[in-house]
CSV table of C-alpha atoms in Angstrom, one decimal:
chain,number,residue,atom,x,y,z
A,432,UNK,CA,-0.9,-6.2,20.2
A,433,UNK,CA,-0.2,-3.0,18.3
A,434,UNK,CA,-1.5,-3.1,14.5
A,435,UNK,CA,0.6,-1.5,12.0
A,436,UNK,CA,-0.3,-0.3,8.5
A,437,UNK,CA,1.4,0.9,5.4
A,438,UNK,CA,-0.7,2.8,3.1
A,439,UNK,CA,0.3,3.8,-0.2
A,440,UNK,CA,-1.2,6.3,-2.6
A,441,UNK,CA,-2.0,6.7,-6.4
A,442,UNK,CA,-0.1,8.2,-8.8
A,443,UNK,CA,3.2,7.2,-9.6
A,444,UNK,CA,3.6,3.3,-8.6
A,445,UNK,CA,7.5,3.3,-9.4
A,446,UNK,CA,8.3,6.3,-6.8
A,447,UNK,CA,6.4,4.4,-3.9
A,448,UNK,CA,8.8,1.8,-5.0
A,449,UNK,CA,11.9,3.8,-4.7
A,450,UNK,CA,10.5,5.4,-1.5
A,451,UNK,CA,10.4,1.6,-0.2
A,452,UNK,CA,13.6,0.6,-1.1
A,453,UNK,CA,15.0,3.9,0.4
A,454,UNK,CA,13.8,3.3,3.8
A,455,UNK,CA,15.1,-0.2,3.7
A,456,UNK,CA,18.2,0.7,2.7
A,457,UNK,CA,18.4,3.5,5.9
A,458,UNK,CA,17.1,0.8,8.1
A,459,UNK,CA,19.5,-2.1,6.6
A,460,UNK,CA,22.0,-1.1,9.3
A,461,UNK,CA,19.9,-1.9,12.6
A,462,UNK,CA,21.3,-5.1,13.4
A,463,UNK,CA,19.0,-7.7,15.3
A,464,UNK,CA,15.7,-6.1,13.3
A,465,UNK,CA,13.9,-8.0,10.5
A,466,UNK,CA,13.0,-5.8,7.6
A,467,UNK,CA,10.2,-3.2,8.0
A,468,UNK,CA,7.9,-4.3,5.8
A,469,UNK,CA,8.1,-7.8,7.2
A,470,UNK,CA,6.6,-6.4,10.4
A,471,UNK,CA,3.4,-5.2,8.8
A,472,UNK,CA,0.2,-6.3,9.6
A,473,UNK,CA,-2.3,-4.5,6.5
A,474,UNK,CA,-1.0,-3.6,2.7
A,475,UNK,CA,-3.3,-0.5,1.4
A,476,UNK,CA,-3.2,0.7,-1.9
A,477,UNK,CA,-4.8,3.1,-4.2
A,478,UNK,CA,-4.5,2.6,-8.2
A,479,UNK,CA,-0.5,2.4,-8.3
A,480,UNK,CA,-0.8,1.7,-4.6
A,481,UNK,CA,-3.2,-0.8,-5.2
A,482,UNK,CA,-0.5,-2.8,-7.1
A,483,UNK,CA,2.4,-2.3,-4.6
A,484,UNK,CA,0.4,-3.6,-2.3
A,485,UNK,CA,-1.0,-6.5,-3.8
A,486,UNK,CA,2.8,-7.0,-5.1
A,487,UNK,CA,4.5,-6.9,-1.6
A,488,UNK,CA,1.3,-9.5,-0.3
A,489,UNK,CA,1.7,-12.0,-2.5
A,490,UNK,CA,4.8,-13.1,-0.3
A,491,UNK,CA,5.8,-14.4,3.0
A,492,UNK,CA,8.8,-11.7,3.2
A,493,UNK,CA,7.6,-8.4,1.7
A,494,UNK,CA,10.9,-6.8,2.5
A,495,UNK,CA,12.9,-9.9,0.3
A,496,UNK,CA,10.5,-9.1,-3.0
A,497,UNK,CA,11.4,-5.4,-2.7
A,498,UNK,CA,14.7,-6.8,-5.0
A,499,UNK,CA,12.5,-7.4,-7.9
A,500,UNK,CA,10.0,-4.4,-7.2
A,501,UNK,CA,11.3,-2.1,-10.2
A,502,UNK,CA,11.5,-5.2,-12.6
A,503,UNK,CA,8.0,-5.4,-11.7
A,504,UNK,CA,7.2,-1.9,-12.4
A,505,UNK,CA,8.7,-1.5,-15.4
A,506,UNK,CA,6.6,-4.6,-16.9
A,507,UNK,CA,3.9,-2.5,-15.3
A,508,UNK,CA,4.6,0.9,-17.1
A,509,UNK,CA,5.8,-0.7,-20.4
A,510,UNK,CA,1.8,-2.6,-20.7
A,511,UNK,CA,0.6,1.0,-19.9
A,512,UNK,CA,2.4,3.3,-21.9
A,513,UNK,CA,4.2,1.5,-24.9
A,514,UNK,CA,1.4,-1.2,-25.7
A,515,UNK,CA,-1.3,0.1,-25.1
A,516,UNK,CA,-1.6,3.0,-27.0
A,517,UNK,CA,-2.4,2.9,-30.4
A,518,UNK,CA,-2.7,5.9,-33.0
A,519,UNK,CA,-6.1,5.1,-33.2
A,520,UNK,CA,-6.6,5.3,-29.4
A,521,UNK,CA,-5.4,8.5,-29.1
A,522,UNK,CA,-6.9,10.1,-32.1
A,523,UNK,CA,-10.5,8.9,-30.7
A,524,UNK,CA,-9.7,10.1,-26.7
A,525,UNK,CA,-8.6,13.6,-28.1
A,526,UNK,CA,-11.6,13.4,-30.1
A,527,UNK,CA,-13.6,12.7,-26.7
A,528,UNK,CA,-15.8,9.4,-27.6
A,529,UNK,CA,-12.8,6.9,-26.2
A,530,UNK,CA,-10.5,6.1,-23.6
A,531,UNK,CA,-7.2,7.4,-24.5
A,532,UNK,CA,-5.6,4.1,-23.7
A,533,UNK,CA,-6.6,0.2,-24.3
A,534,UNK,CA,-6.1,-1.9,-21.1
A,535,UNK,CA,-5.4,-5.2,-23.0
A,536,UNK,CA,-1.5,-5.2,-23.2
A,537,UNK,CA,-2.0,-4.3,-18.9
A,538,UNK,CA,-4.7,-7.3,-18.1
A,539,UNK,CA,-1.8,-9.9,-19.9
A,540,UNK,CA,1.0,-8.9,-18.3
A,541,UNK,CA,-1.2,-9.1,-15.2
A,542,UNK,CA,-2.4,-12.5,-16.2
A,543,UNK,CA,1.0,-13.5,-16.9
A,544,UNK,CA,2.7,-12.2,-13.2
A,545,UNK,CA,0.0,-12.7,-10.9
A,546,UNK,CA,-1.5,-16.0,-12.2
A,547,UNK,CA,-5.3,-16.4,-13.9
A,548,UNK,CA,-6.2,-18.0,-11.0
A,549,UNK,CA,-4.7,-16.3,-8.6
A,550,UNK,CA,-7.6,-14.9,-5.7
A,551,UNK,CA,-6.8,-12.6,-3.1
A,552,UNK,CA,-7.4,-15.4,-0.4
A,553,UNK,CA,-4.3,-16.9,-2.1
A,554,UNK,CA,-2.4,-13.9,-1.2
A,555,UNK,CA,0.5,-14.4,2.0
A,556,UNK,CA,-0.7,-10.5,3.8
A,557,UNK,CA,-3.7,-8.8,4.2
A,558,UNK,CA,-4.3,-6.2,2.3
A,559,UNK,CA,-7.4,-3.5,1.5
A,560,UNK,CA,-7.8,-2.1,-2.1
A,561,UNK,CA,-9.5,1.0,-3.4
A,562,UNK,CA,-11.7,1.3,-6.3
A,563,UNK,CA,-14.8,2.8,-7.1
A,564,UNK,CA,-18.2,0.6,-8.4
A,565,UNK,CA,-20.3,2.1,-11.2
A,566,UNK,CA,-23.7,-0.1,-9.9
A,567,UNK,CA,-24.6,-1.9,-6.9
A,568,UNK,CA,-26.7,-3.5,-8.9
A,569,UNK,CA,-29.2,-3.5,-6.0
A,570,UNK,CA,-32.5,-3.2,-7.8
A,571,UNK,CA,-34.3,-1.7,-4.7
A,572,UNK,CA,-31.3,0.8,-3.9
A,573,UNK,CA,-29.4,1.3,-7.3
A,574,UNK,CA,-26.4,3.5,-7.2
A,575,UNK,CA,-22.5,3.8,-7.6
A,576,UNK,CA,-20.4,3.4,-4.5
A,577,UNK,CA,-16.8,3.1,-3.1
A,578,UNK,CA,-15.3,-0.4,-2.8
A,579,UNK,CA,-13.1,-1.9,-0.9
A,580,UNK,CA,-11.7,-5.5,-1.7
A,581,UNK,CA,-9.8,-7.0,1.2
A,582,UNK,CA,-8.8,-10.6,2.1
A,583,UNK,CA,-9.5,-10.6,5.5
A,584,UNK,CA,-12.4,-10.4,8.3
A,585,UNK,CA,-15.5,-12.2,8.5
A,586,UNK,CA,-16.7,-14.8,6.2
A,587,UNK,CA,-19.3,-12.8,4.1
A,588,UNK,CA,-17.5,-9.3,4.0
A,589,UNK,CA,-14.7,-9.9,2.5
A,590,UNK,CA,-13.4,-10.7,-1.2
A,591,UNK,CA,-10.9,-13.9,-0.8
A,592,UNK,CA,-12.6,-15.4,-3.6
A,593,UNK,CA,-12.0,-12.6,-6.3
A,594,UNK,CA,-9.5,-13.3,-9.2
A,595,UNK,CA,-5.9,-10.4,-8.2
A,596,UNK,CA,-6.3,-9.8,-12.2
A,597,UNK,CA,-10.4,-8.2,-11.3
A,598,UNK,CA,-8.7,-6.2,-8.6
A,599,UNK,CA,-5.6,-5.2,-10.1
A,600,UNK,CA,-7.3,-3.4,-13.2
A,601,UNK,CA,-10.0,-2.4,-11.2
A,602,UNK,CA,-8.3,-0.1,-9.0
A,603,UNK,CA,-6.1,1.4,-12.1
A,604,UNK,CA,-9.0,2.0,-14.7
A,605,UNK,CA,-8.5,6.2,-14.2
A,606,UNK,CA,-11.2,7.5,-16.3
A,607,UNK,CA,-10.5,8.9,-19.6
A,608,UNK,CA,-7.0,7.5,-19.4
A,609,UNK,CA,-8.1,3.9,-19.8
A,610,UNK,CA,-11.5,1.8,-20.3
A,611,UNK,CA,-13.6,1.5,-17.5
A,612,UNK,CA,-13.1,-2.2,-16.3
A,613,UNK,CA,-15.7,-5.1,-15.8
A,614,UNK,CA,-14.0,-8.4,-14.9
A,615,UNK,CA,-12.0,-10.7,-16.8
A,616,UNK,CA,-15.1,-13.1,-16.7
A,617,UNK,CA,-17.0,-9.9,-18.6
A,618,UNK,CA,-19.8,-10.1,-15.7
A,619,UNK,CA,-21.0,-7.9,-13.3
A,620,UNK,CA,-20.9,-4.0,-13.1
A,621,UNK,CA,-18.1,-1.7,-14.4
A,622,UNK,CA,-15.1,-0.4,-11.6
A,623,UNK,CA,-13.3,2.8,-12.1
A,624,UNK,CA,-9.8,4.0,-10.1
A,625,UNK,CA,-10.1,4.1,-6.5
A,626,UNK,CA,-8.5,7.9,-6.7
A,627,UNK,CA,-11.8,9.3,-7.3
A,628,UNK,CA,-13.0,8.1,-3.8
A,629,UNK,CA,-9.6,8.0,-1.9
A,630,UNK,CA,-6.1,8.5,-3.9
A,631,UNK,CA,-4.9,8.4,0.0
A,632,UNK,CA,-6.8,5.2,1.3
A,633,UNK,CA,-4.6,5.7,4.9
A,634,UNK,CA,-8.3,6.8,6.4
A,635,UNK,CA,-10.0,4.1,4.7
A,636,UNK,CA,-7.3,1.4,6.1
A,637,UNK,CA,-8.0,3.0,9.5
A,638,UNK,CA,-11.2,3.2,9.6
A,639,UNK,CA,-11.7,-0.7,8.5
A,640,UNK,CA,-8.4,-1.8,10.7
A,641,UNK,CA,-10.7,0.1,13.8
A,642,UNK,CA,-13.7,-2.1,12.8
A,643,UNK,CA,-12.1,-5.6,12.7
A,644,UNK,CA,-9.7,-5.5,15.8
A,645,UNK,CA,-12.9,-4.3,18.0
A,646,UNK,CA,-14.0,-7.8,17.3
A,647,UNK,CA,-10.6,-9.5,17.6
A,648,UNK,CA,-9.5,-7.1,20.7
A,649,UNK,CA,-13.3,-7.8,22.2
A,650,UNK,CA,-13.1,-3.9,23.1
A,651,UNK,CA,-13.0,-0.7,21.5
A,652,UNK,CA,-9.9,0.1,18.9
A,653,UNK,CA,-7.8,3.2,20.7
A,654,UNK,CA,-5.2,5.0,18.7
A,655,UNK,CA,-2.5,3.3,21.0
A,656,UNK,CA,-3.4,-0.1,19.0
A,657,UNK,CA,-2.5,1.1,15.2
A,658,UNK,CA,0.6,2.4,14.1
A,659,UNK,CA,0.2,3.9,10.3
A,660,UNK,CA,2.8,4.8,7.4
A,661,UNK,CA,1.9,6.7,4.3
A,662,UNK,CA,3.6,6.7,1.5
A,663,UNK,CA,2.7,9.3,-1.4
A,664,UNK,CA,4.4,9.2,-4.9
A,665,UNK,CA,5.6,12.6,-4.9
A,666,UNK,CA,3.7,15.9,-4.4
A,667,UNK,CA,2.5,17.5,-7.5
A,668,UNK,CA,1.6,14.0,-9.0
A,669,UNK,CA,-0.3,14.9,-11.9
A,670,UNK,CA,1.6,17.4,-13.8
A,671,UNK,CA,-0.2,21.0,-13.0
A,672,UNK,CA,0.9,23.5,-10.6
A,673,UNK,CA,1.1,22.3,-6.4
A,674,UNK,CA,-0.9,26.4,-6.5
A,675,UNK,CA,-3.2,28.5,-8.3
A,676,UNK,CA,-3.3,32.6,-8.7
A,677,UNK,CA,-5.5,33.7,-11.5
A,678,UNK,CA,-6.3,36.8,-12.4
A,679,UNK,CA,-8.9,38.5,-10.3
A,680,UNK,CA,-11.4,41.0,-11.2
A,681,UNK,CA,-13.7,42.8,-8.5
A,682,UNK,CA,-12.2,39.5,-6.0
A,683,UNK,CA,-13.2,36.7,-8.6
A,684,UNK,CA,-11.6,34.4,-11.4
A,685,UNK,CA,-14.1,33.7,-13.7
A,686,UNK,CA,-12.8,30.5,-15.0
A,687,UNK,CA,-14.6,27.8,-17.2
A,688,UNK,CA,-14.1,24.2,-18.3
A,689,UNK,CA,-11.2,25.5,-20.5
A,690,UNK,CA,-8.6,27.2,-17.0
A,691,UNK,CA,-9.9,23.9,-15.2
A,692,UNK,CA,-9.4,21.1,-17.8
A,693,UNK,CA,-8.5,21.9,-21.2
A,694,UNK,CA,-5.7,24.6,-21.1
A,695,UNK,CA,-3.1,22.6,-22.7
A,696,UNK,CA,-0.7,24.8,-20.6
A,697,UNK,CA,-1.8,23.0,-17.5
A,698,UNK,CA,-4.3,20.4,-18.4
A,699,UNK,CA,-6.6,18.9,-15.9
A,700,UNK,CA,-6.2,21.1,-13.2
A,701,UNK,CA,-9.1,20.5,-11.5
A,702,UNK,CA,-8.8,17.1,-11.8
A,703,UNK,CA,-4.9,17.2,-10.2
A,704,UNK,CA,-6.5,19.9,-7.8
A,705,UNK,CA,-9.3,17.1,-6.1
A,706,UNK,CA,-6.6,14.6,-6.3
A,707,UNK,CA,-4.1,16.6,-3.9
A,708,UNK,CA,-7.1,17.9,-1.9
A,709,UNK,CA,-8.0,14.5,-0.6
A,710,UNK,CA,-4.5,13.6,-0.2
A,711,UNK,CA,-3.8,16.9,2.1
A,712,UNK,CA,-7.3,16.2,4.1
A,713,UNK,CA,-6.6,12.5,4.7
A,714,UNK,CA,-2.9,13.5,6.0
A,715,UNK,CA,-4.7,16.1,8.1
A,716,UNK,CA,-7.2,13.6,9.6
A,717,UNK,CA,-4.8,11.0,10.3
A,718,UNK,CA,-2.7,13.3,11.8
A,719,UNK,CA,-5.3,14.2,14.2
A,720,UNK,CA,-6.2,10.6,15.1
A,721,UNK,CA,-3.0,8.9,15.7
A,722,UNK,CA,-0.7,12.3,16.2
A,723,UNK,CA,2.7,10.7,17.0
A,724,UNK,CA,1.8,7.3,15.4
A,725,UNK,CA,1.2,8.2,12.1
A,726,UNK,CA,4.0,9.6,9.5
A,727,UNK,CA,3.7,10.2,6.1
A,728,UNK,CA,6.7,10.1,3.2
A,729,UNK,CA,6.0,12.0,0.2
A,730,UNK,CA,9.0,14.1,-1.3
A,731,UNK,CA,8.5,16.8,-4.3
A,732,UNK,CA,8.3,15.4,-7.5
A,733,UNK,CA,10.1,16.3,-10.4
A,734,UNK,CA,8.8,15.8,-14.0
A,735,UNK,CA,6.6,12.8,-12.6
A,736,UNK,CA,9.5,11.2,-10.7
A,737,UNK,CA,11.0,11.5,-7.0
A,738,UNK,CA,14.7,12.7,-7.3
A,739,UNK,CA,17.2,11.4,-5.4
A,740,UNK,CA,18.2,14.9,-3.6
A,741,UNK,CA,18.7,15.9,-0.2
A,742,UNK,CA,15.2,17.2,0.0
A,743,UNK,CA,14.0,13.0,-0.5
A,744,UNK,CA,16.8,11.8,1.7
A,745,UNK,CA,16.1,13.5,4.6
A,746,UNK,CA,12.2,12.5,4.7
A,747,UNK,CA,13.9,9.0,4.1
A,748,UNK,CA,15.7,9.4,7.0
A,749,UNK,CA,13.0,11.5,9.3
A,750,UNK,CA,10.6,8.6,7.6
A,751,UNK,CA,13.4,5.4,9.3
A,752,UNK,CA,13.6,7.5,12.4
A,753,UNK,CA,10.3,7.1,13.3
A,754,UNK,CA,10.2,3.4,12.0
A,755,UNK,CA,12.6,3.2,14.7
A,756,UNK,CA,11.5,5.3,17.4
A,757,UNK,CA,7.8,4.2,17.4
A,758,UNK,CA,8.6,0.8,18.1
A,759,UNK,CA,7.8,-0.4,14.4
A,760,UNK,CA,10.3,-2.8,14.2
A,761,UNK,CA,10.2,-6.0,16.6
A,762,UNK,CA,13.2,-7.9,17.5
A,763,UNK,CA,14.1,-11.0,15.8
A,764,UNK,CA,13.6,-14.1,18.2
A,765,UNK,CA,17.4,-15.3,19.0
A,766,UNK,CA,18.3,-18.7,18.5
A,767,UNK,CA,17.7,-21.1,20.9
A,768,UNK,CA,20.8,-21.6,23.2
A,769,UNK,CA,22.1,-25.3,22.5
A,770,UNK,CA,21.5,-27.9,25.0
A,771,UNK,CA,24.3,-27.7,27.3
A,772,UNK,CA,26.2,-31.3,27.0
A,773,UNK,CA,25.7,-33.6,29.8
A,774,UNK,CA,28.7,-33.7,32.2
A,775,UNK,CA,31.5,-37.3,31.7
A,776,UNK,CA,30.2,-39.4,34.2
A,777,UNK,CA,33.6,-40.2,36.5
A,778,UNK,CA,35.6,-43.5,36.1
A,779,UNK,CA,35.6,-45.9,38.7
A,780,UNK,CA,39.3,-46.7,40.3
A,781,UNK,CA,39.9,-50.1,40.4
A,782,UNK,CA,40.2,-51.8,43.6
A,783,UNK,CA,44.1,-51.3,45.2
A,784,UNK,CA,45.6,-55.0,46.1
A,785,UNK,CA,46.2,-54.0,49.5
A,786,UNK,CA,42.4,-52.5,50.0
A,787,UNK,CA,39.8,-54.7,52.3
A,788,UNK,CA,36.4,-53.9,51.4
A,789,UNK,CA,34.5,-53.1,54.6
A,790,UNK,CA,32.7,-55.7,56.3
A,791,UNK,CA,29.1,-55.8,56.3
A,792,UNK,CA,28.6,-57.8,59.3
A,793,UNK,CA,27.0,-56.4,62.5
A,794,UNK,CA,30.1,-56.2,65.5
């Protein structure tokens, strides 16, 4: 049995999507192959991720909901960025003492596509979503702490039961862009983005994939056993430059909070600067652990969006070669042969009039 996982970062949900439909589209060609995404095993997603992969789970053919995938997105992006922000919003996040952006058109339109009911046990693929808890609520042990809401593995750890809405706006709630998010019940502690933990969750969906299939193999996970895609949302996600080269003096840069967060030249550029760290570290890791079994897509970006240039195509294309090469894909079953028709049964000649049938006396 050989595992595979496709991870897929934060940032800009949309370009994963284009990314997804481009490899399709390279790999539409390969004639007696299901789709790619039909073939995998674990959906992980950060933020934007998060969404995609909670999108493409909630059917039993991934690859045939990648027709509505930008219809989706654009209800997506029009909740974040047309609704939800208000005058009054903005005024008060400049100002400092709010989020710059409400939540409440985003939690509807949720509500509205993925059901107010709807749990992650409900969901057709597994999947393993990254966010970030404010309070254990552990009164002995008290602190914040990565989560990871999954659908799968033992009865006890894991989250079947939560509502996709809770999860959804959990993973997405980036702070200072939007409110940090509780539940749609209004219980429990408060969640933030899972891109302050792990905008590239491919190590975290390795490291949990390694942990269940020891049970399920009954022997230690080897590398040989997973197969991984990454899929970024284009380098330089944030906005600020992919570099830095400040002034030195005596071999330092003596920069405050204003050169790493408030230079409205290149705002948050510490923030974009931890964000592409992680992302470069994770690749790096994974790399490392899986060498030839692990590839990662993730073209320049160009004001926020992944162009459709030669530069994209050809990871596209290196991206389907090795979907191919690796043994991704796996055959569909043939038909069954039909029943091969039973053979006329021969007619009987009649008797001639001139014929004696053979005596059966004893001579």
């Amino acid at each position: 049995m050989v595992y595979r996982i496709l991870s897929m970062d934060g940032g800009n949900g949309m370009n994963t999507a284009t990314l997804l439909q481009g490899l399709e589209t390279i790999l539409g060609s390969d004639t007696g192959m299901k789709g790619y995404l039909d073939d995998v095993g674990l959906f992980a997603g950060t933020s934007d991720g998060g969404l995609n992969a909670l999108y493409l789970a909630m059917n039993e053919s991934p690859t045939a909901s990648l027709a509505n995938i930008q219809s989706f997105w654009s209800g997506v992006n029009k909740a974040m960025f047309i609704n939800a922000i208000s005058p009054a919003s903005v005024v008060l996040g400049l100002a400092g003492v709010s989020a710059l952006s409400s939540s409440a058109a985003l939690e509807q339109y949720f509500i509205s596509f993925f059901g107010s009911t709807t749990t992650l046990g409900d969901l057709k693929q597994k999947v393993l979503i990254v966010s970030f808890q404010l309070d254990n609520e552990d009164p002995l042990h008290q602190r914040w702490t990565p989560k990871f809401f999954k659908n799968f593995g033992p009865p006890g750890e894991n989250d079947s039961d939560l509502l996709l809405v809770d999860v959804a706006l959990r993973t997405t709630a980036f702070p200072i862009l939007r409110p940090i998010f509780q539940a749609v019940s209004q219980t429990g502690s408060g969640y933030v983005d899972g891109a302050v933990v792990a905008n590239q969750p491919s190590m975290c969906a390795l490291a949990h994939t390694f942990k269940v299939l020891d049970s399920e193999l009954g022997r230690r996970t080897t590398p040989d056993d997973v197969m991984l895609l990454s899929l970024g949302t284009g380098a330089n996600p944030v906005g600020a430059p992919t570099y830095l080269s400040p002034k030195m003096d005596d071999g330092f840069a003596n920069w405050g909070y204003f050169q790493w967060l408030t230079n409205p030249q290149s705002p948050l550029t510490l923030v974009n600067l931890i964000l592409q760290s992680n992302d470069l570290t994770v690749d790096y890791q994974c790399g490392c652990i899986l060498r030839e079994r692990y590839h990662r897509v993730n073209p320049d970006a160009e004001h926020d969006l992944i162009p459709d240039d030669e530069a994209t195509q050809i990871q596209l294309k290196a991206g389907a070669t090795w979907i191919r090469e690796i043994g991704w894909q796996e055959p569909t079953a043939p038909p069954p042969a039909p029943a091969p028709k039973p053979a006329p049964s021969p007619t009987p000649k009649p008797a001639s009039a001139t014929s004696h049938p053979r005596s059966t006396k004893h001579k």
